[in-house]
Amino acid sequence: MSNFTIKARTIVFLLILLVSISSGSAIAQTKVTGTITDADTKETLVGVNILVKGKVVGTISDLSGEYSLNINQDPPLTLVFSMVGFTKQEIEVNSAQATVNVQMVESSILGQEVVVSASRMEESILKSPVSIEKMDILSIRESPADTYYKGIANLKGVDVTTSSINFQIVNARGFNSTGNTRFVQLTDGMDTQAPALNFPIGNLNGPSELDVESVEFIPGASSALYGPNAFNGILLVNSKSPFEYQGLSAFYKQGVNHINGQAGEPTSPQPMYEASIRYAKAFNNKFAFKINASYMQATDWYGTDQTDLNVEGQGDLPFNPGANRVHVFGDEVSNNIGLLRNVAAIQQAFGPAANSLPDQIVSRTGYDEVNLVDYNATNLKLNGALHYRISDNSELSYTMNYGAGTSVYTGAQRYSLSNFSIIQHKLELKGDNYFVRAYTTIENSGDSYIADLTGVVINDKWKSNTAWFGQYAGAYLQNLLGQGVTPGQLGTSAQQATAHQFARGAADTGRLMPGTPEFEAAKTAVKSEVIPGGSLFDDQSRMNMLEGQYNFKNEIDFMELQVGASYRVYDLRSNGTIFADVEGNEITIQEFGAFAQGAKTVLDDKLKLTGSIRYDKNENFKGQVNPRISGVYSQGNNNIRVSYQTGFRNPTTQGQHIDLNVVSSRLIGGLPYYREKYDIFNNAYSLASVNNYVAAVGTGLSPVDPRATGLLEQITSLPELRPERVQSIEIGYKSLLATNRLLIDIAYYYNIYNDFITQTSVRKAPGPIFPGALPNTDEGAINAINAPTLLTPITTPGQENTFQTYTNIVDEDVRAHGAAVGLTYNLPRNFTIGGNYNFNKLITTIGEDFLSDFNTPEHKTNLTFGNRKLTEKVGFGLTYRYQSAFRWESTFAIGDVPEIHTFDAQVSYKLKELKSIIKLGGSNIFNNRNFQNFGGPTIGAIYYLSITFDELLN
């Protein structure tokens, strides 16, 4: 928004001016030079970071291991020397012209990592007040997974769900989904959510492996520091600074997938490619820049599940004429052909024989997903950054992240994200104790479309639903009578089955067949026309963010104190294809928040107490206050932590404003406007009870039988939509044992959710229904008119009878708990073995009228074994993952996900002379076919060979 942009630019400009004036008189006063070597090999080390403690100024060692640094400060001062894989050293400088040579000592780094995300300030990972995991450069480089982002699945407490070969979603502690709105992902401080979706889009616009410095993961509520939606956890991806990581690096990977493809999949292995390049340069330790480019291409995983989601409507027939298969699209359109008995054309043609039409749900013939979805997965990522050190205390930067490509996303339907793009621009001013940043996120749906709707519209444009079902009913009666069935009688199940087969063949005569020019032309036309006439999205939604933080460490020494604030605006621009944001009805959502956090060490610095509180306000809901209290008791290497955390999540942009026909229903926002617009409580019945009614009719009961209508539950209201809250208690223990060779981390949590946000569906009848009324009464006669209309959804836009909306469970708390145990042991000769076990369980039973979508295996285990330095040139890594079977519930499909066992492996070889590393590896190397979410694609093995060049590789 223009006003937001002007305000953000003004604030940042004034801060820059203030910083520049305050530092304008400074001159270089101290110069330090030296050489940095490996203490064991005595070889010089390239790329070691040298930073002045308490400032932003620093440099790195060059290709000769030498460095030179000018500092605007009189001695004494402290230099911090650090490099991944070596012990950090702090050295005091006491003269204005100093030579400081340093020998870096290789370290196992168990428990020595420094993290920022747990308290929004640097602290030892051992003394973090909450559970936290970290991947550094070495962990990223040595991961056997085919991408570092998939390697996040090996961290303790992480759940990763694959929606596409290049689209993974991260979650923690239950309530997983393919679009996780309960989890926040930040890249260099920028929220990576797509504004129209409200959830992170994985690594589709994140940094390439060449530019990732570290990944930090916090499971559990984090709203007290990070605001809305940091509900189940937070993931921070930190890219490399161009000051600290300079030079040229490049990466190329060649791989294959679709090994031994199953029915409906490619019959031969499919090639995969990925290439990245990065270049960074600093000038006089004042100005630096970096540029990154990355591109991948692969044949995506296929969706081939033929499970029938409408199996309850089959009755005693040998097949289901009303089948609605998971990865078949167009068959969502169905009708109870018994409703056609009274159609004039049927009555005229067949007379009393029209009563031979059964109350049987029949669906249109659909198209397999492979014929509708673009499986050519691509991802282009471009990144650039400019950094300028205004002074030794302040650094100004501009960052641009751009991601584009093609992928597949499973939401309420299967969406083919074709030629989409998302771009972020950030301007940031930061120092050692503060930052102010403003950024914008702009998405463009490109050629993205709804696969389900594409199949539906292709069918309807070829032959209207009215014509198709009319022909089906006529052909059915023709065949049934031809078999000798008495007019008005239903016939045997075998006779009905024969009639259904004949009727489908007759109604489908001349149907557009995949692969023909006519079909391809129709598909192209449908994908090119925006919703609702076609299946194309037209979305350019935006999110604008301004936030800042200040740490009083330079002003206060008796305690730690920091404050921060943020302001966010969603600007929805779907042009009516997702939201009701048509011309003249622009939709924006404003949020603001502020927090304060204090910490104090007591008992001879053995106990650290931390408290924080945050207030947030969304313009559509009441303000939220979120406190967090924690304590960490440390005795040597033993650290015991206890915390009480709170979190909240606002209903998403879609939860507030969606207005979209998804064939099986119309999704509408939970705000009062949408409930009133569609009058959803007029003669409405819960879809769960309607499904029970449909199943009863499927067993042979009449649609007006009181045993069937008695199952219907009328819905006259739903709780007003509001933010969801969670209270979480966590107890943990982290320690280094066995002479610092064994790292152990244990955690238990107990969560209580209030005002649990969920979705529920209703189906409306054209008039009143009297559940349980006898057929020979006046009420029964009314039921005969209205009750059968509930058997099938009406899919015509503007005439829908089924509505799915967002609401809250307000009459009871929802509770869940879990535990995690992680062990890492450094064996002799650089071998490392580790593992973690994760337990998550939903305690509360959520009623059938609501989606629980806990979607998390109760048991999950990761085991790792490796040696990054088996010899001076060779390293390897092995990973085994297991998760138990679990129930998956989503708006797209509900079903069981079987247990999964996978092995990943890699072996690496260092070409020291070429400053390169070759890696041969594979994900799921035994090709154990699996799907991670019901309705998602089937995943198999990936085998790859990669080479990475780094000018600064030691």
PDB file of C-alpha atoms in Angstrom, residues 726-949:
ATOM      1  CA  VAL A 726      -2.861 -22.068  23.474  1.00  0.00           C
ATOM      2  CA  GLN A 727      -1.282 -22.453  26.895  1.00  0.00           C
ATOM      3  CA  SER A 728       1.795 -24.651  26.979  1.00  0.00           C
ATOM      4  CA  ILE A 729       3.844 -26.007  29.823  1.00  0.00           C
ATOM      5  CA  GLU A 730       7.257 -27.420  28.935  1.00  0.00           C
ATOM      6  CA  ILE A 731       9.847 -29.169  31.085  1.00  0.00           C
ATOM      7  CA  GLY A 732      13.224 -30.034  29.655  1.00  0.00           C
ATOM      8  CA  TYR A 733      16.736 -31.170  30.418  1.00  0.00           C
ATOM      9  CA  LYS A 734      19.832 -30.659  28.283  1.00  0.00           C
ATOM     10  CA  SER A 735      23.332 -31.704  29.184  1.00  0.00           C
ATOM     11  CA  LEU A 736      26.783 -32.713  28.023  1.00  0.00           C
ATOM     12  CA  LEU A 737      27.918 -35.981  29.566  1.00  0.00           C
ATOM     13  CA  ALA A 738      30.698 -38.555  29.121  1.00  0.00           C
ATOM     14  CA  THR A 739      33.489 -35.944  29.035  1.00  0.00           C
ATOM     15  CA  ASN A 740      31.448 -33.770  26.682  1.00  0.00           C
ATOM     16  CA  ARG A 741      31.021 -36.532  24.107  1.00  0.00           C
ATOM     17  CA  LEU A 742      27.329 -37.175  24.765  1.00  0.00           C
ATOM     18  CA  LEU A 743      24.674 -34.506  24.250  1.00  0.00           C
ATOM     19  CA  ILE A 744      21.270 -35.328  25.673  1.00  0.00           C
ATOM     20  CA  ASP A 745      18.083 -33.281  25.322  1.00  0.00           C
ATOM     21  CA  ILE A 746      14.738 -34.302  26.842  1.00  0.00           C
ATOM     22  CA  ALA A 747      11.491 -32.338  26.712  1.00  0.00           C
ATOM     23  CA  TYR A 748       7.854 -32.836  27.654  1.00  0.00           C
ATOM     24  CA  TYR A 749       4.993 -30.477  26.793  1.00  0.00           C
ATOM     25  CA  TYR A 750       1.310 -30.208  27.645  1.00  0.00           C
ATOM     26  CA  ASN A 751      -0.893 -27.924  25.522  1.00  0.00           C
ATOM     27  CA  ILE A 752      -4.360 -26.561  26.233  1.00  0.00           C
ATOM     28  CA  TYR A 753      -6.131 -24.934  23.283  1.00  0.00           C
ATOM     29  CA  ASN A 754      -8.988 -22.489  23.848  1.00  0.00           C
ATOM     30  CA  ASP A 755     -11.382 -21.355  21.124  1.00  0.00           C
ATOM     31  CA  PHE A 756      -9.896 -23.962  18.820  1.00  0.00           C
ATOM     32  CA  ILE A 757     -10.252 -22.802  15.203  1.00  0.00           C
ATOM     33  CA  THR A 758     -11.755 -25.452  12.998  1.00  0.00           C
ATOM     34  CA  GLN A 759     -13.904 -25.843   9.919  1.00  0.00           C
ATOM     35  CA  THR A 760     -17.366 -27.277   9.669  1.00  0.00           C
ATOM     36  CA  SER A 761     -19.774 -27.838   6.805  1.00  0.00           C
ATOM     37  CA  VAL A 762     -23.530 -27.562   6.388  1.00  0.00           C
ATOM     38  CA  ARG A 763     -25.874 -28.538   3.555  1.00  0.00           C
ATOM     39  CA  LYS A 764     -29.044 -26.596   2.941  1.00  0.00           C
ATOM     40  CA  ALA A 765     -32.394 -27.929   1.814  1.00  0.00           C
ATOM     41  CA  PRO A 766     -34.771 -25.801  -0.292  1.00  0.00           C
ATOM     42  CA  GLY A 767     -37.351 -25.988   2.492  1.00  0.00           C
ATOM     43  CA  PRO A 768     -37.887 -27.397   5.969  1.00  0.00           C
ATOM     44  CA  ILE A 769     -37.218 -31.022   6.900  1.00  0.00           C
ATOM     45  CA  PHE A 770     -38.759 -32.787   9.841  1.00  0.00           C
ATOM     46  CA  PRO A 771     -36.285 -35.437  11.023  1.00  0.00           C
ATOM     47  CA  GLY A 772     -38.003 -38.704  11.923  1.00  0.00           C
ATOM     48  CA  ALA A 773     -41.423 -37.742  10.510  1.00  0.00           C
ATOM     49  CA  LEU A 774     -43.562 -40.615   9.226  1.00  0.00           C
ATOM     50  CA  PRO A 775     -44.092 -40.683   5.427  1.00  0.00           C
ATOM     51  CA  ASN A 776     -47.929 -40.686   5.664  1.00  0.00           C
ATOM     52  CA  THR A 777     -48.060 -37.383   7.572  1.00  0.00           C
ATOM     53  CA  ASP A 778     -48.040 -33.798   6.325  1.00  0.00           C
ATOM     54  CA  GLU A 779     -44.501 -33.406   7.620  1.00  0.00           C
ATOM     55  CA  GLY A 780     -43.531 -36.626   5.849  1.00  0.00           C
ATOM     56  CA  ALA A 781     -44.932 -35.236   2.599  1.00  0.00           C
ATOM     57  CA  ILE A 782     -42.783 -32.125   2.991  1.00  0.00           C
ATOM     58  CA  ASN A 783     -39.786 -34.388   3.691  1.00  0.00           C
ATOM     59  CA  ALA A 784     -40.441 -36.197   0.396  1.00  0.00           C
ATOM     60  CA  ILE A 785     -39.814 -32.914  -1.416  1.00  0.00           C
ATOM     61  CA  ASN A 786     -36.892 -31.508   0.542  1.00  0.00           C
ATOM     62  CA  ALA A 787     -34.960 -34.378   2.145  1.00  0.00           C
ATOM     63  CA  PRO A 788     -33.724 -36.067  -1.086  1.00  0.00           C
ATOM     64  CA  THR A 789     -32.051 -32.793  -2.158  1.00  0.00           C
ATOM     65  CA  LEU A 790     -29.505 -33.329   0.614  1.00  0.00           C
ATOM     66  CA  LEU A 791     -28.168 -36.486  -1.023  1.00  0.00           C
ATOM     67  CA  THR A 792     -25.820 -34.604  -3.366  1.00  0.00           C
ATOM     68  CA  PRO A 793     -24.090 -31.210  -3.419  1.00  0.00           C
ATOM     69  CA  ILE A 794     -25.187 -28.593  -5.931  1.00  0.00           C
ATOM     70  CA  THR A 795     -21.989 -27.436  -7.596  1.00  0.00           C
ATOM     71  CA  THR A 796     -23.199 -24.604  -9.857  1.00  0.00           C
ATOM     72  CA  PRO A 797     -21.582 -21.305  -8.718  1.00  0.00           C
ATOM     73  CA  GLY A 798     -24.190 -19.120  -7.060  1.00  0.00           C
ATOM     74  CA  GLN A 799     -26.557 -22.045  -6.500  1.00  0.00           C
ATOM     75  CA  GLU A 800     -24.507 -24.109  -4.015  1.00  0.00           C
ATOM     76  CA  ASN A 801     -26.266 -25.961  -1.225  1.00  0.00           C
ATOM     77  CA  THR A 802     -23.133 -26.975   0.687  1.00  0.00           C
ATOM     78  CA  PHE A 803     -21.033 -24.464   2.642  1.00  0.00           C
ATOM     79  CA  GLN A 804     -17.808 -24.962   4.544  1.00  0.00           C
ATOM     80  CA  THR A 805     -16.897 -22.215   6.973  1.00  0.00           C
ATOM     81  CA  TYR A 806     -14.518 -21.378   9.790  1.00  0.00           C
ATOM     82  CA  THR A 807     -15.615 -21.360  13.405  1.00  0.00           C
ATOM     83  CA  ASN A 808     -14.356 -22.134  16.914  1.00  0.00           C
ATOM     84  CA  ILE A 809     -14.918 -24.910  19.425  1.00  0.00           C
ATOM     85  CA  VAL A 810     -15.953 -22.832  22.427  1.00  0.00           C
ATOM     86  CA  ASP A 811     -17.637 -25.289  24.755  1.00  0.00           C
ATOM     87  CA  GLU A 812     -14.540 -27.316  25.615  1.00  0.00           C
ATOM     88  CA  ASP A 813     -10.761 -27.127  25.689  1.00  0.00           C
ATOM     89  CA  VAL A 814      -8.727 -29.164  23.246  1.00  0.00           C
ATOM     90  CA  ARG A 815      -5.716 -30.811  24.843  1.00  0.00           C
ATOM     91  CA  ALA A 816      -2.590 -32.475  23.505  1.00  0.00           C
ATOM     92  CA  HIS A 817       0.727 -33.537  24.918  1.00  0.00           C
ATOM     93  CA  GLY A 818       4.009 -35.014  23.808  1.00  0.00           C
ATOM     94  CA  ALA A 819       7.657 -35.638  24.496  1.00  0.00           C
ATOM     95  CA  ALA A 820      10.953 -35.707  22.641  1.00  0.00           C
ATOM     96  CA  VAL A 821      14.330 -37.250  23.425  1.00  0.00           C
ATOM     97  CA  GLY A 822      17.501 -36.532  21.494  1.00  0.00           C
ATOM     98  CA  LEU A 823      20.953 -38.101  21.871  1.00  0.00           C
ATOM     99  CA  THR A 824      24.180 -37.342  20.020  1.00  0.00           C
ATOM    100  CA  TYR A 825      27.412 -39.189  20.803  1.00  0.00           C
ATOM    101  CA  ASN A 826      30.856 -38.410  19.409  1.00  0.00           C
ATOM    102  CA  LEU A 827      32.719 -41.690  18.937  1.00  0.00           C
ATOM    103  CA  PRO A 828      36.481 -41.948  18.463  1.00  0.00           C
ATOM    104  CA  ARG A 829      38.017 -41.097  15.096  1.00  0.00           C
ATOM    105  CA  ASN A 830      35.351 -38.532  14.182  1.00  0.00           C
ATOM    106  CA  PHE A 831      32.417 -40.957  14.055  1.00  0.00           C
ATOM    107  CA  THR A 832      29.087 -39.592  15.289  1.00  0.00           C
ATOM    108  CA  ILE A 833      25.922 -41.481  16.154  1.00  0.00           C
ATOM    109  CA  GLY A 834      22.660 -39.873  17.122  1.00  0.00           C
ATOM    110  CA  GLY A 835      18.946 -40.225  17.218  1.00  0.00           C
ATOM    111  CA  ASN A 836      15.722 -38.794  18.483  1.00  0.00           C
ATOM    112  CA  TYR A 837      12.305 -40.075  19.421  1.00  0.00           C
ATOM    113  CA  ASN A 838       9.162 -37.948  19.218  1.00  0.00           C
ATOM    114  CA  PHE A 839       5.773 -38.615  20.794  1.00  0.00           C
ATOM    115  CA  ASN A 840       2.670 -36.511  20.059  1.00  0.00           C
ATOM    116  CA  LYS A 841      -0.899 -37.324  21.042  1.00  0.00           C
ATOM    117  CA  LEU A 842      -4.235 -35.544  20.854  1.00  0.00           C
ATOM    118  CA  ILE A 843      -5.983 -36.129  24.183  1.00  0.00           C
ATOM    119  CA  THR A 844      -9.350 -34.562  23.373  1.00  0.00           C
ATOM    120  CA  THR A 845     -11.788 -36.313  21.067  1.00  0.00           C
ATOM    121  CA  ILE A 846     -13.167 -33.745  18.637  1.00  0.00           C
ATOM    122  CA  GLY A 847     -16.719 -34.348  17.426  1.00  0.00           C
ATOM    123  CA  GLU A 848     -17.485 -35.592  13.928  1.00  0.00           C
ATOM    124  CA  ASP A 849     -18.992 -32.231  12.966  1.00  0.00           C
ATOM    125  CA  PHE A 850     -15.518 -30.653  13.055  1.00  0.00           C
ATOM    126  CA  LEU A 851     -12.159 -31.379  11.498  1.00  0.00           C
ATOM    127  CA  SER A 852      -9.607 -32.189  14.185  1.00  0.00           C
ATOM    128  CA  ASP A 853      -6.732 -32.154  11.651  1.00  0.00           C
ATOM    129  CA  PHE A 854      -4.185 -33.250  14.273  1.00  0.00           C
ATOM    130  CA  ASN A 855      -2.547 -35.101  11.372  1.00  0.00           C
ATOM    131  CA  THR A 856       0.530 -36.198  13.273  1.00  0.00           C
ATOM    132  CA  PRO A 857       2.039 -39.644  13.883  1.00  0.00           C
ATOM    133  CA  GLU A 858       2.033 -40.633  17.522  1.00  0.00           C
ATOM    134  CA  HIS A 859       5.535 -42.076  17.271  1.00  0.00           C
ATOM    135  CA  LYS A 860       8.448 -40.895  15.157  1.00  0.00           C
ATOM    136  CA  THR A 861      12.128 -41.834  15.236  1.00  0.00           C
ATOM    137  CA  ASN A 862      15.273 -40.593  13.488  1.00  0.00           C
ATOM    138  CA  LEU A 863      18.643 -42.366  13.668  1.00  0.00           C
ATOM    139  CA  THR A 864      21.869 -40.961  12.206  1.00  0.00           C
ATOM    140  CA  PHE A 865      25.395 -42.272  11.812  1.00  0.00           C
ATOM    141  CA  GLY A 866      28.242 -40.611  10.007  1.00  0.00           C
ATOM    142  CA  ASN A 867      31.761 -39.291   9.824  1.00  0.00           C
ATOM    143  CA  ARG A 868      32.420 -36.011   8.078  1.00  0.00           C
ATOM    144  CA  LYS A 869      36.146 -36.691   8.154  1.00  0.00           C
ATOM    145  CA  LEU A 870      36.623 -40.419   7.656  1.00  0.00           C
ATOM    146  CA  THR A 871      39.840 -39.454   5.876  1.00  0.00           C
ATOM    147  CA  GLU A 872      41.131 -36.050   4.879  1.00  0.00           C
ATOM    148  CA  LYS A 873      38.994 -36.319   1.752  1.00  0.00           C
ATOM    149  CA  VAL A 874      36.141 -38.740   2.468  1.00  0.00           C
ATOM    150  CA  GLY A 875      33.023 -38.377   4.617  1.00  0.00           C
ATOM    151  CA  PHE A 876      29.644 -40.112   4.808  1.00  0.00           C
ATOM    152  CA  GLY A 877      26.249 -39.912   6.476  1.00  0.00           C
ATOM    153  CA  LEU A 878      23.318 -42.303   7.026  1.00  0.00           C
ATOM    154  CA  THR A 879      19.808 -41.513   8.255  1.00  0.00           C
ATOM    155  CA  TYR A 880      16.905 -43.812   9.106  1.00  0.00           C
ATOM    156  CA  ARG A 881      13.425 -42.391   9.689  1.00  0.00           C
ATOM    157  CA  TYR A 882      10.299 -44.079  10.990  1.00  0.00           C
ATOM    158  CA  GLN A 883       6.820 -42.784  11.724  1.00  0.00           C
ATOM    159  CA  SER A 884       3.746 -44.687  12.854  1.00  0.00           C
ATOM    160  CA  ALA A 885       0.476 -44.784  10.939  1.00  0.00           C
ATOM    161  CA  PHE A 886      -2.014 -42.030  11.666  1.00  0.00           C
ATOM    162  CA  ARG A 887      -5.313 -40.525  10.597  1.00  0.00           C
ATOM    163  CA  TRP A 888      -5.256 -37.548   8.222  1.00  0.00           C
ATOM    164  CA  GLU A 889      -8.183 -35.135   8.159  1.00  0.00           C
ATOM    165  CA  SER A 890      -8.403 -32.218   5.746  1.00  0.00           C
ATOM    166  CA  THR A 891     -10.946 -30.402   3.634  1.00  0.00           C
ATOM    167  CA  PHE A 892      -9.620 -32.262   0.583  1.00  0.00           C
ATOM    168  CA  ALA A 893      -9.736 -35.836   1.872  1.00  0.00           C
ATOM    169  CA  ILE A 894      -9.898 -37.903   5.041  1.00  0.00           C
ATOM    170  CA  GLY A 895      -8.067 -41.204   5.322  1.00  0.00           C
ATOM    171  CA  ASP A 896      -5.234 -43.176   6.884  1.00  0.00           C
ATOM    172  CA  VAL A 897      -1.538 -42.619   6.273  1.00  0.00           C
ATOM    173  CA  PRO A 898       0.365 -45.926   6.694  1.00  0.00           C
ATOM    174  CA  GLU A 899       3.577 -46.163   8.666  1.00  0.00           C
ATOM    175  CA  ILE A 900       6.734 -45.063   6.854  1.00  0.00           C
ATOM    176  CA  HIS A 901      10.313 -46.365   6.919  1.00  0.00           C
ATOM    177  CA  THR A 902      12.997 -44.586   4.877  1.00  0.00           C
ATOM    178  CA  PHE A 903      16.796 -44.567   4.605  1.00  0.00           C
ATOM    179  CA  ASP A 904      18.925 -41.690   3.311  1.00  0.00           C
ATOM    180  CA  ALA A 905      22.637 -42.006   2.607  1.00  0.00           C
ATOM    181  CA  GLN A 906      25.494 -39.967   1.185  1.00  0.00           C
ATOM    182  CA  VAL A 907      29.254 -40.231   0.695  1.00  0.00           C
ATOM    183  CA  SER A 908      31.359 -37.161  -0.066  1.00  0.00           C
ATOM    184  CA  TYR A 909      34.812 -36.689  -1.528  1.00  0.00           C
ATOM    185  CA  LYS A 910      36.806 -33.477  -1.228  1.00  0.00           C
ATOM    186  CA  LEU A 911      38.813 -32.304  -4.234  1.00  0.00           C
ATOM    187  CA  LYS A 912      41.043 -29.948  -2.307  1.00  0.00           C
ATOM    188  CA  GLU A 913      42.994 -28.717  -5.312  1.00  0.00           C
ATOM    189  CA  LEU A 914      39.753 -27.767  -7.072  1.00  0.00           C
ATOM    190  CA  LYS A 915      38.180 -26.403  -3.867  1.00  0.00           C
ATOM    191  CA  SER A 916      35.244 -28.696  -4.522  1.00  0.00           C
ATOM    192  CA  ILE A 917      33.253 -31.483  -2.887  1.00  0.00           C
ATOM    193  CA  ILE A 918      31.553 -34.309  -4.779  1.00  0.00           C
ATOM    194  CA  LYS A 919      28.595 -35.962  -3.070  1.00  0.00           C
ATOM    195  CA  LEU A 920      26.845 -39.176  -4.108  1.00  0.00           C
ATOM    196  CA  GLY A 921      23.646 -39.922  -2.254  1.00  0.00           C
ATOM    197  CA  GLY A 922      20.002 -40.759  -2.147  1.00  0.00           C
ATOM    198  CA  SER A 923      16.787 -40.065  -0.283  1.00  0.00           C
ATOM    199  CA  ASN A 924      14.618 -43.092   0.513  1.00  0.00           C
ATOM    200  CA  ILE A 925      17.291 -45.259  -1.117  1.00  0.00           C
ATOM    201  CA  PHE A 926      15.255 -48.473  -0.820  1.00  0.00           C
ATOM    202  CA  ASN A 927      12.402 -46.820  -2.747  1.00  0.00           C
ATOM    203  CA  ASN A 928       9.835 -47.442  -0.014  1.00  0.00           C
ATOM    204  CA  ARG A 929       6.782 -45.921  -1.673  1.00  0.00           C
ATOM    205  CA  ASN A 930       4.812 -43.719   0.698  1.00  0.00           C
ATOM    206  CA  PHE A 931       2.585 -40.691   0.998  1.00  0.00           C
ATOM    207  CA  GLN A 932       2.909 -38.253   3.872  1.00  0.00           C
ATOM    208  CA  ASN A 933      -0.606 -36.846   3.736  1.00  0.00           C
ATOM    209  CA  PHE A 934      -3.814 -38.479   2.580  1.00  0.00           C
ATOM    210  CA  GLY A 935      -4.554 -36.981  -0.815  1.00  0.00           C
ATOM    211  CA  GLY A 936      -0.913 -36.137  -1.411  1.00  0.00           C
ATOM    212  CA  PRO A 937       1.396 -37.667  -4.020  1.00  0.00           C
ATOM    213  CA  THR A 938       3.163 -41.011  -3.788  1.00  0.00           C
ATOM    214  CA  ILE A 939       6.855 -40.501  -2.990  1.00  0.00           C
ATOM    215  CA  GLY A 940       9.709 -42.802  -3.975  1.00  0.00           C
ATOM    216  CA  ALA A 941      13.490 -42.758  -4.118  1.00  0.00           C
ATOM    217  CA  ILE A 942      15.739 -39.951  -5.342  1.00  0.00           C
ATOM    218  CA  TYR A 943      19.345 -40.704  -6.269  1.00  0.00           C
ATOM    219  CA  TYR A 944      21.750 -37.860  -6.980  1.00  0.00           C
ATOM    220  CA  LEU A 945      25.332 -36.833  -7.694  1.00  0.00           C
ATOM    221  CA  SER A 946      26.391 -33.284  -6.894  1.00  0.00           C
ATOM    222  CA  ILE A 947      29.501 -31.129  -7.009  1.00  0.00           C
ATOM    223  CA  THR A 948      29.996 -27.958  -4.983  1.00  0.00           C
ATOM    224  CA  PHE A 949      32.740 -25.413  -5.649  1.00  0.00           C
TER     225      PHE A 949
END
